[in-house]
Amino acid sequence: MRVLVTRPAGQAGEWVDGLRAAGLDAVALPLIGIEGPAHPAAVQAAWAGLAGYAMVMFVSPNAAAHFFALRPDGLAWPEQVLAASPGPGTTAALQRLGVPDGLVVQPAPDAPQFDSEALWQAIAHRPWDGARVLIVRGTSGRDWFAARLAEQGASVELLAAYQRCAPRLDAPAASVLAAALADPGQHLWFFSSSEAVGHLAALAPDTPWARASALATHPRIADRARQQGFGRVVEARPSLAAVAACIQSFA
């Protein structure tokens, strides 16, 4: 069975390599396009005022990568500013980008899910009244985390550091998609975003998905795949070990 990794191109390769190292047949088929911010000056202005925030929350590795891509030369992460991450992938990205480990806050390692809700459980006890918080994300996203901070008296600002868009499939990717549609029983769609499910539906609008199978890394994503009509949907925690074990059990 071939595993189709639908993450954006910037993260898909790492997952493909990891799954192949685990003995699985995996290939990248990015179903979310990522572009730079529409307003780079806003990101640069955020860097200039970074020391004025109590915490900066990054919704994903893409948010971290695009925010740091516009960091002014020679400017280090302020030593008093927390960097919040919803899960291991974003945490690893922040560490690679130079944020000190002691300033990164994230969900507990044994959290049932790695998402905004789990992150909130880890930081809700902190004093947020009057604190300034910046949330770095794409052009849109859930406002749940921002709402919880605002309820505690924080001043929350949203910053679009990148743009998510529909994928532009090159010839190899189009060939992978065609093979998966022709033989759904020999392919497993690996989704880490509900948006990817929607983009797939747009790319193949008349496809009956009842014979197709999907692996999702969050209940919301699994629900979206079921709504699309996937005949079999399984869930796994968003770690390489958990995903690989789930795929091996599935196969």
Coordinates of N, CA and C in Angstrom, one line a residue:
M1 N 0.8 -1.2 0.0 CA 0.0 0.0 0.0 C 0.9 1.3 0.0
R2 N 0.6 2.2 -0.9 CA 1.3 3.4 -1.0 C 0.7 4.5 -0.1
V3 N 1.5 5.2 0.7 CA 1.0 6.3 1.5 C 1.2 7.6 0.8
L4 N 0.1 8.4 0.7 CA 0.2 9.7 0.1 C 0.3 10.8 1.1
V5 N 1.4 11.4 1.3 CA 1.6 12.4 2.3 C 1.2 13.8 1.7
T6 N 0.1 14.3 2.2 CA -0.5 15.5 1.6 C -0.1 16.8 2.3
R7 N 0.9 16.8 3.2 CA 1.3 18.0 3.8 C 1.9 19.0 2.8
P8 N 2.0 20.3 3.1 CA 2.7 21.2 2.2 C 4.1 20.7 1.9
A9 N 4.6 21.2 0.7 CA 5.8 20.7 0.2 C 7.0 20.8 1.2
G10 N 7.0 21.9 2.0 CA 8.0 22.1 2.9 C 8.1 21.1 4.1
Q11 N 7.1 20.4 4.4 CA 7.1 19.4 5.4 C 6.9 18.0 4.9
A12 N 6.4 17.8 3.7 CA 6.1 16.5 3.1 C 7.3 15.6 3.0
G13 N 8.4 16.2 2.5 CA 9.6 15.4 2.3 C 10.2 14.8 3.6
E14 N 10.1 15.5 4.7 CA 10.6 14.9 5.9 C 9.8 13.7 6.3
W15 N 8.4 13.8 6.1 CA 7.6 12.7 6.5 C 7.8 11.6 5.6
V16 N 7.9 11.8 4.3 CA 8.2 10.7 3.3 C 9.4 10.0 3.7
D17 N 10.5 10.7 4.0 CA 11.8 10.1 4.4 C 11.6 9.2 5.6
G18 N 10.9 9.8 6.6 CA 10.7 9.0 7.9 C 9.9 7.8 7.7
L19 N 8.8 7.9 6.9 CA 8.0 6.7 6.7 C 8.7 5.6 5.8
R20 N 9.5 6.1 4.9 CA 10.3 5.1 4.1 C 11.3 4.4 5.0
A21 N 11.9 5.2 5.9 CA 12.9 4.6 6.9 C 12.2 3.5 7.7
A22 N 10.9 3.7 7.9 CA 10.1 2.7 8.7 C 9.7 1.5 7.9
G23 N 10.1 1.5 6.6 CA 9.8 0.4 5.7 C 8.5 0.5 5.0
L24 N 8.0 1.7 4.9 CA 6.7 2.0 4.2 C 6.9 2.6 2.8
D25 N 6.0 2.4 1.9 CA 6.0 3.0 0.6 C 5.3 4.3 0.7
A26 N 6.0 5.4 0.7 CA 5.4 6.7 0.9 C 5.9 7.7 -0.2
V27 N 5.0 8.6 -0.6 CA 5.3 9.6 -1.7 C 4.6 10.9 -1.3
A28 N 5.2 12.0 -1.7 CA 4.6 13.3 -1.4 C 3.6 13.6 -2.5
L29 N 2.4 14.1 -2.0 CA 1.4 14.7 -2.9 C 0.8 15.9 -2.2
P30 N 1.6 17.0 -2.1 CA 1.1 18.2 -1.3 C -0.2 18.7 -1.8
L31 N -1.1 18.9 -0.9 CA -2.5 19.3 -1.3 C -2.8 20.7 -0.7
I32 N -1.7 21.4 -0.2 CA -1.9 22.7 0.3 C -0.7 23.5 -0.2
G33 N -0.9 24.6 -0.9 CA 0.1 25.5 -1.4 C 0.5 26.5 -0.3
I34 N 1.7 26.9 -0.2 CA 2.1 27.9 0.8 C 2.9 29.0 0.1
E35 N 2.5 30.2 0.3 CA 3.2 31.3 -0.2 C 3.6 32.3 0.9
G36 N 4.4 33.2 0.6 CA 4.8 34.3 1.5 C 3.7 35.2 1.8
P37 N 3.9 36.1 2.8 CA 2.8 37.0 3.2 C 2.5 38.0 2.2
A38 N 1.2 38.4 2.1 CA 0.8 39.5 1.2 C 1.4 40.8 1.7
H39 N 1.7 41.0 3.0 CA 2.2 42.2 3.5 C 3.4 42.0 4.3
P40 N 4.6 41.8 3.7 CA 5.8 41.5 4.4 C 6.2 42.6 5.5
A41 N 5.8 43.9 5.2 CA 6.1 45.0 6.1 C 5.5 44.8 7.4
A42 N 4.3 44.1 7.5 CA 3.6 43.9 8.8 C 4.4 42.9 9.6
V43 N 5.0 41.9 8.9 CA 5.9 40.9 9.7 C 7.1 41.6 10.2
Q44 N 7.7 42.4 9.4 CA 8.9 43.2 9.8 C 8.7 44.1 10.9
A45 N 7.5 44.7 10.9 CA 7.1 45.6 12.0 C 6.9 44.8 13.3
A46 N 6.4 43.6 13.2 CA 6.2 42.8 14.4 C 7.5 42.5 15.0
W47 N 8.5 42.2 14.1 CA 9.9 41.9 14.6 C 10.4 43.1 15.4
A48 N 10.2 44.3 14.8 CA 10.7 45.5 15.5 C 10.1 45.7 16.9
G49 N 8.9 45.3 17.1 CA 8.2 45.5 18.4 C 8.1 44.2 19.2
L50 N 8.9 43.2 18.8 CA 8.7 41.9 19.4 C 8.9 41.9 20.9
A51 N 9.8 42.7 21.4 CA 10.1 42.7 22.9 C 8.9 43.2 23.7
G52 N 7.9 43.8 23.1 CA 6.8 44.3 23.8 C 5.7 43.3 24.0
Y53 N 5.9 42.1 23.5 CA 4.9 41.0 23.7 C 5.3 40.1 24.9
A54 N 4.3 39.6 25.6 CA 4.6 38.5 26.6 C 4.8 37.2 25.9
M55 N 4.1 36.9 24.8 CA 4.1 35.6 24.1 C 3.8 35.8 22.7
V56 N 4.5 35.0 21.8 CA 4.1 34.9 20.4 C 3.7 33.4 20.2
M57 N 2.5 33.2 19.7 CA 2.1 31.9 19.4 C 2.1 31.6 17.9
F58 N 2.8 30.5 17.5 CA 2.9 30.1 16.1 C 2.0 28.9 15.9
V59 N 1.1 29.0 14.9 CA 0.1 28.0 14.7 C 0.7 26.7 14.0
S60 N 1.8 26.8 13.4 CA 2.3 25.7 12.6 C 3.8 26.0 12.3
P61 N 4.5 24.9 11.8 CA 5.9 25.2 11.3 C 6.0 26.2 10.2
N62 N 5.0 26.3 9.3 CA 5.0 27.3 8.3 C 4.9 28.7 8.9
A63 N 4.1 28.9 9.9 CA 4.0 30.2 10.5 C 5.4 30.6 11.1
A64 N 6.1 29.6 11.7 CA 7.4 29.9 12.3 C 8.4 30.2 11.1
A65 N 8.4 29.4 10.1 CA 9.4 29.6 9.0 C 9.2 30.9 8.3
H66 N 8.0 31.3 8.0 CA 7.8 32.5 7.3 C 8.0 33.7 8.1
F67 N 7.7 33.6 9.4 CA 8.0 34.8 10.3 C 9.5 35.0 10.4
F68 N 10.2 33.9 10.6 CA 11.7 34.1 10.8 C 12.4 34.4 9.5
A69 N 11.7 34.1 8.4 CA 12.4 34.4 7.1 C 12.5 36.0 6.9
L70 N 11.7 36.7 7.6 CA 11.7 38.2 7.5 C 12.4 38.8 8.8
R71 N 13.1 38.0 9.6 CA 13.8 38.6 10.7 C 14.9 39.5 10.3
P72 N 15.0 40.7 10.9 CA 16.1 41.6 10.5 C 17.4 41.0 10.9
D73 N 18.4 41.3 10.1 CA 19.8 40.8 10.4 C 20.2 41.1 11.8
G74 N 20.8 40.2 12.5 CA 21.4 40.4 13.8 C 20.4 40.5 14.9
L75 N 19.1 40.4 14.7 CA 18.1 40.5 15.8 C 17.8 39.1 16.4
A76 N 18.1 38.9 17.7 CA 17.9 37.7 18.3 C 16.5 37.7 19.0
W77 N 16.0 36.5 19.3 CA 14.7 36.4 20.0 C 14.8 37.0 21.4
P78 N 13.9 37.9 21.7 CA 14.0 38.5 23.1 C 14.0 37.5 24.2
E79 N 14.8 37.7 25.2 CA 14.9 36.7 26.2 C 13.7 36.6 27.2
Q80 N 12.8 37.6 27.1 CA 11.7 37.5 28.0 C 10.4 37.1 27.3
V81 N 10.5 36.9 26.1 CA 9.2 36.6 25.3 C 9.1 35.1 25.1
L82 N 7.9 34.6 25.5 CA 7.6 33.2 25.3 C 7.2 32.9 23.8
A83 N 7.6 31.7 23.3 CA 7.2 31.3 22.0 C 6.3 30.1 22.2
A84 N 5.0 30.2 21.8 CA 4.1 29.1 22.1 C 3.9 28.2 20.8
S85 N 3.8 26.9 21.0 CA 3.7 26.0 19.9 C 2.6 25.0 20.3
P86 N 1.8 24.6 19.3 CA 0.7 23.6 19.5 C 1.1 22.2 19.4
G87 N 2.4 21.9 19.0 CA 2.8 20.5 18.9 C 4.3 20.4 18.5
P88 N 4.7 19.1 18.5 CA 6.2 18.9 18.3 C 6.8 19.4 17.0
G89 N 6.0 19.4 15.9 CA 6.5 19.9 14.6 C 6.9 21.4 14.7
T90 N 6.0 22.2 15.3 CA 6.2 23.6 15.4 C 7.3 23.9 16.4
T91 N 7.4 23.1 17.5 CA 8.4 23.2 18.5 C 9.8 23.0 17.9
A92 N 9.9 21.9 17.1 CA 11.2 21.6 16.4 C 11.6 22.7 15.5
A93 N 10.6 23.3 14.8 CA 10.9 24.4 13.9 C 11.5 25.6 14.6
L94 N 10.8 25.9 15.8 CA 11.3 27.1 16.6 C 12.7 26.8 17.1
Q95 N 12.9 25.6 17.5 CA 14.3 25.3 18.0 C 15.3 25.5 16.9
R96 N 15.0 25.0 15.7 CA 16.0 25.1 14.6 C 16.2 26.6 14.3
L97 N 15.2 27.4 14.5 CA 15.3 28.8 14.2 C 16.0 29.6 15.2
G98 N 16.3 29.0 16.3 CA 17.1 29.7 17.4 C 16.4 30.2 18.6
V99 N 15.1 29.8 18.8 CA 14.4 30.2 20.0 C 14.9 29.3 21.1
P100 N 15.4 29.9 22.2 CA 15.9 29.0 23.4 C 14.8 28.1 23.9
D101 N 15.3 26.9 24.2 CA 14.3 25.9 24.7 C 13.5 26.3 25.9
G102 N 14.1 27.1 26.8 CA 13.5 27.5 28.0 C 12.3 28.5 27.7
L103 N 12.3 29.1 26.5 CA 11.2 30.1 26.2 C 10.1 29.4 25.4
V104 N 10.2 28.2 25.0 CA 9.2 27.5 24.2 C 8.2 26.8 25.1
V105 N 6.9 27.2 25.0 CA 5.8 26.5 25.7 C 5.0 25.7 24.8
Q106 N 4.6 24.5 25.2 CA 3.9 23.6 24.3 C 3.0 22.6 25.1
P107 N 2.1 21.9 24.5 CA 1.3 20.9 25.2 C 2.2 19.8 25.9
A108 N 1.6 19.2 26.9 CA 2.3 18.1 27.6 C 2.6 17.0 26.6
P109 N 3.7 16.3 26.7 CA 4.0 15.2 25.8 C 2.9 14.1 25.6
D110 N 2.2 13.9 26.7 CA 1.1 12.9 26.7 C -0.3 13.5 26.4
A111 N -0.3 14.7 25.9 CA -1.6 15.3 25.6 C -2.4 14.4 24.6
P112 N -3.7 14.3 24.7 CA -4.5 13.5 23.8 C -4.3 13.9 22.3
Q113 N -4.2 15.3 22.1 CA -4.0 15.9 20.8 C -3.0 17.0 20.9
F114 N -2.4 17.3 19.8 CA -1.5 18.5 19.8 C -2.2 19.5 19.0
D115 N -2.9 20.5 19.7 CA -3.6 21.5 19.0 C -3.8 22.7 20.0
S116 N -4.6 23.7 19.6 CA -4.7 24.9 20.4 C -5.3 24.6 21.8
E117 N -6.2 23.6 21.8 CA -6.8 23.3 23.1 C -5.8 22.7 24.1
A118 N -4.9 21.8 23.6 CA -3.9 21.2 24.4 C -2.9 22.3 24.9
L119 N -2.6 23.2 24.0 CA -1.6 24.3 24.3 C -2.3 25.2 25.4
W120 N -3.5 25.4 25.3 CA -4.2 26.3 26.3 C -4.1 25.6 27.7
Q121 N -4.3 24.3 27.7 CA -4.2 23.6 29.0 C -2.9 23.8 29.7
A122 N -1.8 23.9 28.8 CA -0.5 24.1 29.4 C -0.2 25.5 29.9
I123 N -0.9 26.5 29.4 CA -0.6 27.9 29.7 C -1.7 28.6 30.4
A124 N -2.8 28.0 30.6 CA -4.0 28.8 31.1 C -3.7 29.3 32.5
H125 N -2.9 28.7 33.3 CA -2.6 29.1 34.6 C -1.8 30.4 34.7
R126 N -1.2 30.8 33.6 CA -0.3 32.0 33.7 C -1.2 33.3 33.8
P127 N -0.6 34.4 34.3 CA -1.3 35.6 34.4 C -1.4 36.4 33.1
W128 N -2.5 36.4 32.4 CA -2.7 37.0 31.1 C -3.3 38.4 31.1
D129 N -3.9 38.8 32.2 CA -4.5 40.1 32.3 C -3.6 41.2 32.0
G130 N -3.9 41.9 30.9 CA -3.0 43.0 30.5 C -1.8 42.7 29.6
A131 N -1.6 41.4 29.4 CA -0.5 40.9 28.6 C -0.8 41.1 27.1
R132 N 0.3 41.4 26.3 CA 0.1 41.5 24.8 C 0.6 40.2 24.3
V133 N -0.2 39.6 23.4 CA 0.1 38.3 22.7 C -0.1 38.5 21.2
L134 N 0.9 37.9 20.5 CA 0.8 37.9 19.0 C 0.6 36.5 18.6
I135 N -0.4 36.3 17.7 CA -0.6 35.0 17.1 C -0.2 35.1 15.6
V136 N 0.8 34.3 15.3 CA 1.3 34.2 13.9 C 0.7 33.0 13.2
R137 N 0.1 33.3 12.1 CA -0.7 32.3 11.4 C -0.7 32.6 9.9
G138 N -1.6 31.9 9.1 CA -1.8 32.2 7.7 C -2.9 33.3 7.6
T139 N -3.4 33.5 6.5 CA -4.4 34.6 6.2 C -5.7 34.3 6.9
S140 N -6.0 33.1 7.4 CA -7.2 32.8 8.2 C -6.9 31.6 9.1
G141 N -7.8 31.4 10.0 CA -7.6 30.3 10.9 C -8.6 30.3 12.0
R142 N -8.6 29.3 12.9 CA -9.5 29.3 14.1 C -9.1 30.4 15.1
D143 N -10.2 31.0 15.7 CA -10.0 32.1 16.7 C -10.1 31.6 18.1
W144 N -10.2 30.3 18.3 CA -10.5 29.7 19.6 C -9.4 30.1 20.6
F145 N -8.2 30.0 20.3 CA -7.1 30.3 21.2 C -7.1 31.8 21.5
A146 N -7.3 32.6 20.5 CA -7.3 34.1 20.8 C -8.4 34.4 21.7
A147 N -9.6 33.7 21.5 CA -10.7 34.0 22.4 C -10.5 33.7 23.8
R148 N -9.8 32.6 24.1 CA -9.5 32.2 25.5 C -8.5 33.2 26.1
L149 N -7.5 33.7 25.4 CA -6.6 34.7 25.9 C -7.4 36.0 26.2
A150 N -8.3 36.4 25.3 CA -9.0 37.6 25.5 C -9.9 37.5 26.7
E151 N -10.5 36.4 26.9 CA -11.3 36.2 28.1 C -10.6 36.4 29.4
Q152 N -9.3 36.1 29.4 CA -8.4 36.3 30.6 C -7.8 37.7 30.6
G153 N -8.2 38.6 29.7 CA -7.7 39.9 29.8 C -6.6 40.3 28.9
A154 N -6.1 39.3 28.1 CA -4.9 39.6 27.3 C -5.4 40.5 26.1
S155 N -4.4 41.2 25.6 CA -4.6 42.0 24.3 C -4.0 41.2 23.2
V156 N -4.8 40.7 22.3 CA -4.4 39.7 21.3 C -4.3 40.3 19.9
E157 N -3.2 40.1 19.2 CA -3.1 40.6 17.8 C -2.8 39.4 16.9
L158 N -3.4 39.5 15.7 CA -3.2 38.4 14.7 C -2.3 38.9 13.6
L159 N -1.4 38.1 13.1 CA -0.5 38.4 12.1 C -0.4 37.3 11.0
A160 N -0.7 37.7 9.8 CA -0.6 36.7 8.7 C 0.8 36.7 8.1
A161 N 1.6 35.7 8.4 CA 3.0 35.5 8.0 C 3.1 34.7 6.7
Y162 N 2.0 34.1 6.3 CA 2.0 33.3 5.0 C 0.6 33.2 4.5
Q163 N 0.5 32.7 3.3 CA -0.8 32.5 2.7 C -0.9 31.0 2.3
R164 N -2.0 30.4 2.6 CA -2.4 29.1 2.2 C -3.2 29.2 0.9
C165 N -3.0 28.3 0.0 CA -3.7 28.3 -1.3 C -3.9 26.9 -1.8
A166 N -4.6 26.8 -2.9 CA -4.8 25.5 -3.5 C -3.5 25.0 -4.1
P167 N -3.3 23.7 -4.2 CA -2.0 23.2 -4.8 C -2.0 23.4 -6.3
R168 N -0.7 23.5 -6.8 CA -0.5 23.5 -8.2 C 0.3 22.3 -8.5
L169 N -0.4 21.3 -9.0 CA 0.3 20.0 -9.2 C 1.2 20.0 -10.5
D170 N 2.4 19.6 -10.3 CA 3.3 19.4 -11.5 C 3.0 18.1 -12.1
A171 N 3.7 17.7 -13.2 CA 3.4 16.5 -13.9 C 3.6 15.2 -13.0
P172 N 4.7 15.1 -12.2 CA 4.9 14.0 -11.3 C 3.7 13.8 -10.3
A173 N 3.3 15.0 -9.7 CA 2.3 14.9 -8.7 C 0.9 14.6 -9.4
A174 N 0.7 15.1 -10.6 CA -0.5 14.7 -11.3 C -0.6 13.2 -11.6
S175 N 0.6 12.6 -11.9 CA 0.7 11.2 -12.1 C 0.4 10.4 -10.9
V176 N 0.9 10.9 -9.7 CA 0.6 10.2 -8.5 C -0.9 10.2 -8.2
L177 N -1.5 11.4 -8.4 CA -2.9 11.5 -8.1 C -3.7 10.6 -9.0
A178 N -3.4 10.5 -10.3 CA -4.1 9.7 -11.2 C -4.0 8.2 -10.8
A179 N -2.8 7.8 -10.4 CA -2.6 6.4 -10.0 C -3.5 6.1 -8.7
A180 N -3.6 7.1 -7.8 CA -4.4 6.8 -6.6 C -5.9 6.8 -6.9
L181 N -6.3 7.6 -7.9 CA -7.7 7.6 -8.2 C -8.1 6.3 -9.0
A182 N -7.1 5.8 -9.7 CA -7.4 4.6 -10.5 C -7.4 3.3 -9.7
D183 N -6.6 3.3 -8.6 CA -6.5 2.1 -7.7 C -6.6 2.5 -6.3
P184 N -7.8 2.9 -5.8 CA -7.9 3.4 -4.4 C -7.5 2.4 -3.3
G185 N -7.7 1.1 -3.6 CA -7.5 0.1 -2.6 C -6.0 0.0 -2.3
Q186 N -5.1 0.4 -3.1 CA -3.7 0.3 -2.9 C -3.0 1.6 -2.4
H187 N -3.9 2.6 -2.0 CA -3.3 3.9 -1.6 C -4.0 4.3 -0.3
L188 N -3.2 4.9 0.6 CA -3.7 5.5 1.8 C -3.4 7.0 1.9
W189 N -4.5 7.8 2.0 CA -4.3 9.2 2.1 C -4.0 9.6 3.5
F190 N -2.9 10.3 3.7 CA -2.4 10.8 5.0 C -2.7 12.3 5.1
F191 N -3.7 12.6 5.9 CA -4.1 14.0 6.0 C -3.7 14.6 7.3
S192 N -3.1 15.8 7.3 CA -2.8 16.5 8.5 C -3.6 17.9 8.5
S193 N -4.5 18.0 7.6 CA -5.3 19.3 7.5 C -6.6 19.0 6.9
S194 N -7.7 19.5 7.4 CA -9.0 19.4 6.8 C -9.0 20.1 5.5
E195 N -8.2 21.2 5.3 CA -8.2 21.9 4.1 C -7.6 21.1 3.0
A196 N -6.7 20.2 3.3 CA -6.2 19.3 2.2 C -7.3 18.4 1.7
V197 N -8.2 17.9 2.5 CA -9.3 17.1 2.1 C -10.2 17.9 1.1
G198 N -10.4 19.1 1.4 CA -11.2 20.0 0.5 C -10.5 20.2 -0.8
H199 N -9.2 20.4 -0.8 CA -8.5 20.6 -2.0 C -8.5 19.4 -2.9
L200 N -8.4 18.2 -2.2 CA -8.5 17.0 -3.0 C -9.8 16.8 -3.7
A201 N -10.9 17.2 -2.9 CA -12.2 17.1 -3.5 C -12.4 18.0 -4.7
A202 N -11.7 19.2 -4.7 CA -11.8 20.1 -5.8 C -11.0 19.6 -7.0
L203 N -9.9 18.9 -6.7 CA -9.1 18.4 -7.8 C -9.8 17.2 -8.5
A204 N -10.5 16.5 -7.8 CA -11.2 15.3 -8.3 C -12.7 15.3 -8.0
P205 N -13.5 16.2 -8.5 CA -14.8 16.5 -8.0 C -15.8 15.4 -8.2
D206 N -15.6 14.5 -9.2 CA -16.6 13.5 -9.4 C -16.2 12.1 -8.9
T207 N -15.2 12.1 -8.0 CA -14.6 10.8 -7.6 C -15.5 10.2 -6.5
P208 N -15.9 8.9 -6.6 CA -16.6 8.3 -5.5 C -15.5 7.8 -4.5
W209 N -15.5 8.3 -3.3 CA -14.5 8.0 -2.3 C -14.7 6.8 -1.4
A210 N -15.8 6.1 -1.6 CA -16.2 5.0 -0.7 C -15.1 3.9 -0.7
R211 N -14.3 3.7 -1.7 CA -13.3 2.6 -1.7 C -11.9 3.2 -1.3
A212 N -11.9 4.5 -0.9 CA -10.6 5.1 -0.5 C -10.5 5.1 1.0
S213 N -9.2 5.1 1.5 CA -8.9 5.1 2.9 C -8.1 6.3 3.3
A214 N -8.3 6.7 4.5 CA -7.5 7.9 4.9 C -7.0 7.7 6.4
L215 N -5.9 8.3 6.7 CA -5.4 8.4 8.0 C -5.3 9.9 8.4
A216 N -5.9 10.3 9.5 CA -6.0 11.7 9.9 C -5.3 11.8 11.3
T217 N -4.7 13.0 11.5 CA -4.0 13.3 12.7 C -4.8 14.1 13.7
H218 N -6.1 14.2 13.5 CA -6.9 15.0 14.5 C -8.4 14.6 14.2
P219 N -9.2 14.5 15.2 CA -10.6 14.2 15.0 C -11.3 15.1 14.0
R220 N -11.0 16.4 14.0 CA -11.7 17.3 13.1 C -11.3 16.9 11.6
I221 N -10.1 16.5 11.4 CA -9.7 16.1 10.1 C -10.3 14.8 9.7
A222 N -10.4 13.8 10.6 CA -11.1 12.6 10.4 C -12.6 12.8 10.0
D223 N -13.2 13.7 10.7 CA -14.6 14.0 10.4 C -14.8 14.6 9.0
R224 N -13.8 15.4 8.6 CA -13.9 16.0 7.3 C -13.7 14.9 6.2
A225 N -12.8 14.0 6.4 CA -12.7 12.9 5.5 C -13.9 12.0 5.4
R226 N -14.5 11.8 6.5 CA -15.8 11.0 6.5 C -16.9 11.7 5.8
Q227 N -17.0 13.0 6.0 CA -18.0 13.8 5.3 C -17.7 13.8 3.8
Q228 N -16.5 13.7 3.4 CA -16.2 13.6 2.0 C -16.6 12.3 1.4
G229 N -16.7 11.3 2.2 CA -17.2 10.0 1.8 C -16.1 8.9 1.8
F230 N -15.0 9.1 2.4 CA -14.0 8.1 2.5 C -14.5 6.9 3.2
G231 N -14.3 5.7 2.6 CA -14.9 4.5 3.2 C -14.3 4.0 4.5
R232 N -13.0 4.3 4.7 CA -12.3 3.9 5.9 C -11.4 5.0 6.4
V233 N -11.6 5.5 7.6 CA -10.8 6.5 8.2 C -10.3 6.1 9.5
V234 N -9.0 6.2 9.7 CA -8.3 5.9 11.0 C -7.6 7.2 11.5
E235 N -7.4 7.2 12.8 CA -6.8 8.4 13.4 C -5.5 7.9 14.1
A236 N -4.5 8.9 14.1 CA -3.2 8.6 14.8 C -2.7 9.9 15.4
R237 N -2.0 9.9 16.4 CA -1.3 11.1 16.9 C -0.3 11.6 15.9
P238 N -0.1 12.9 15.8 CA 0.8 13.5 14.8 C 2.3 13.3 15.0
S239 N 2.7 12.1 15.3 CA 4.2 11.9 15.4 C 4.5 10.8 14.4
L240 N 5.8 10.8 14.0 CA 6.2 9.8 13.0 C 6.0 8.4 13.5
A241 N 6.4 8.1 14.8 CA 6.2 6.8 15.3 C 4.8 6.3 15.3
A242 N 3.9 7.2 15.8 CA 2.5 6.9 15.9 C 1.9 6.7 14.5
V243 N 2.2 7.5 13.6 CA 1.7 7.4 12.2 C 2.2 6.1 11.6
A244 N 3.5 5.8 11.7 CA 4.0 4.6 11.1 C 3.4 3.4 11.7
A245 N 3.2 3.4 13.0 CA 2.6 2.2 13.6 C 1.2 2.0 13.2
C246 N 0.5 3.1 13.0 CA -0.9 3.0 12.6 C -1.0 2.5 11.2
I247 N -0.1 3.0 10.3 CA -0.1 2.5 8.9 C 0.2 1.0 8.8
Q248 N 1.2 0.6 9.6 CA 1.6 -0.8 9.6 C 0.4 -1.7 10.1
S249 N -0.3 -1.2 11.1 CA -1.5 -2.0 11.6 C -2.6 -2.0 10.6
F250 N -2.8 -0.8 9.9 CA -3.8 -0.7 8.9 C -3.6 -1.6 7.7
A251 N -2.3 -1.7 7.3 CA -2.0 -2.5 6.1 C -2.2 -4.0 6.5

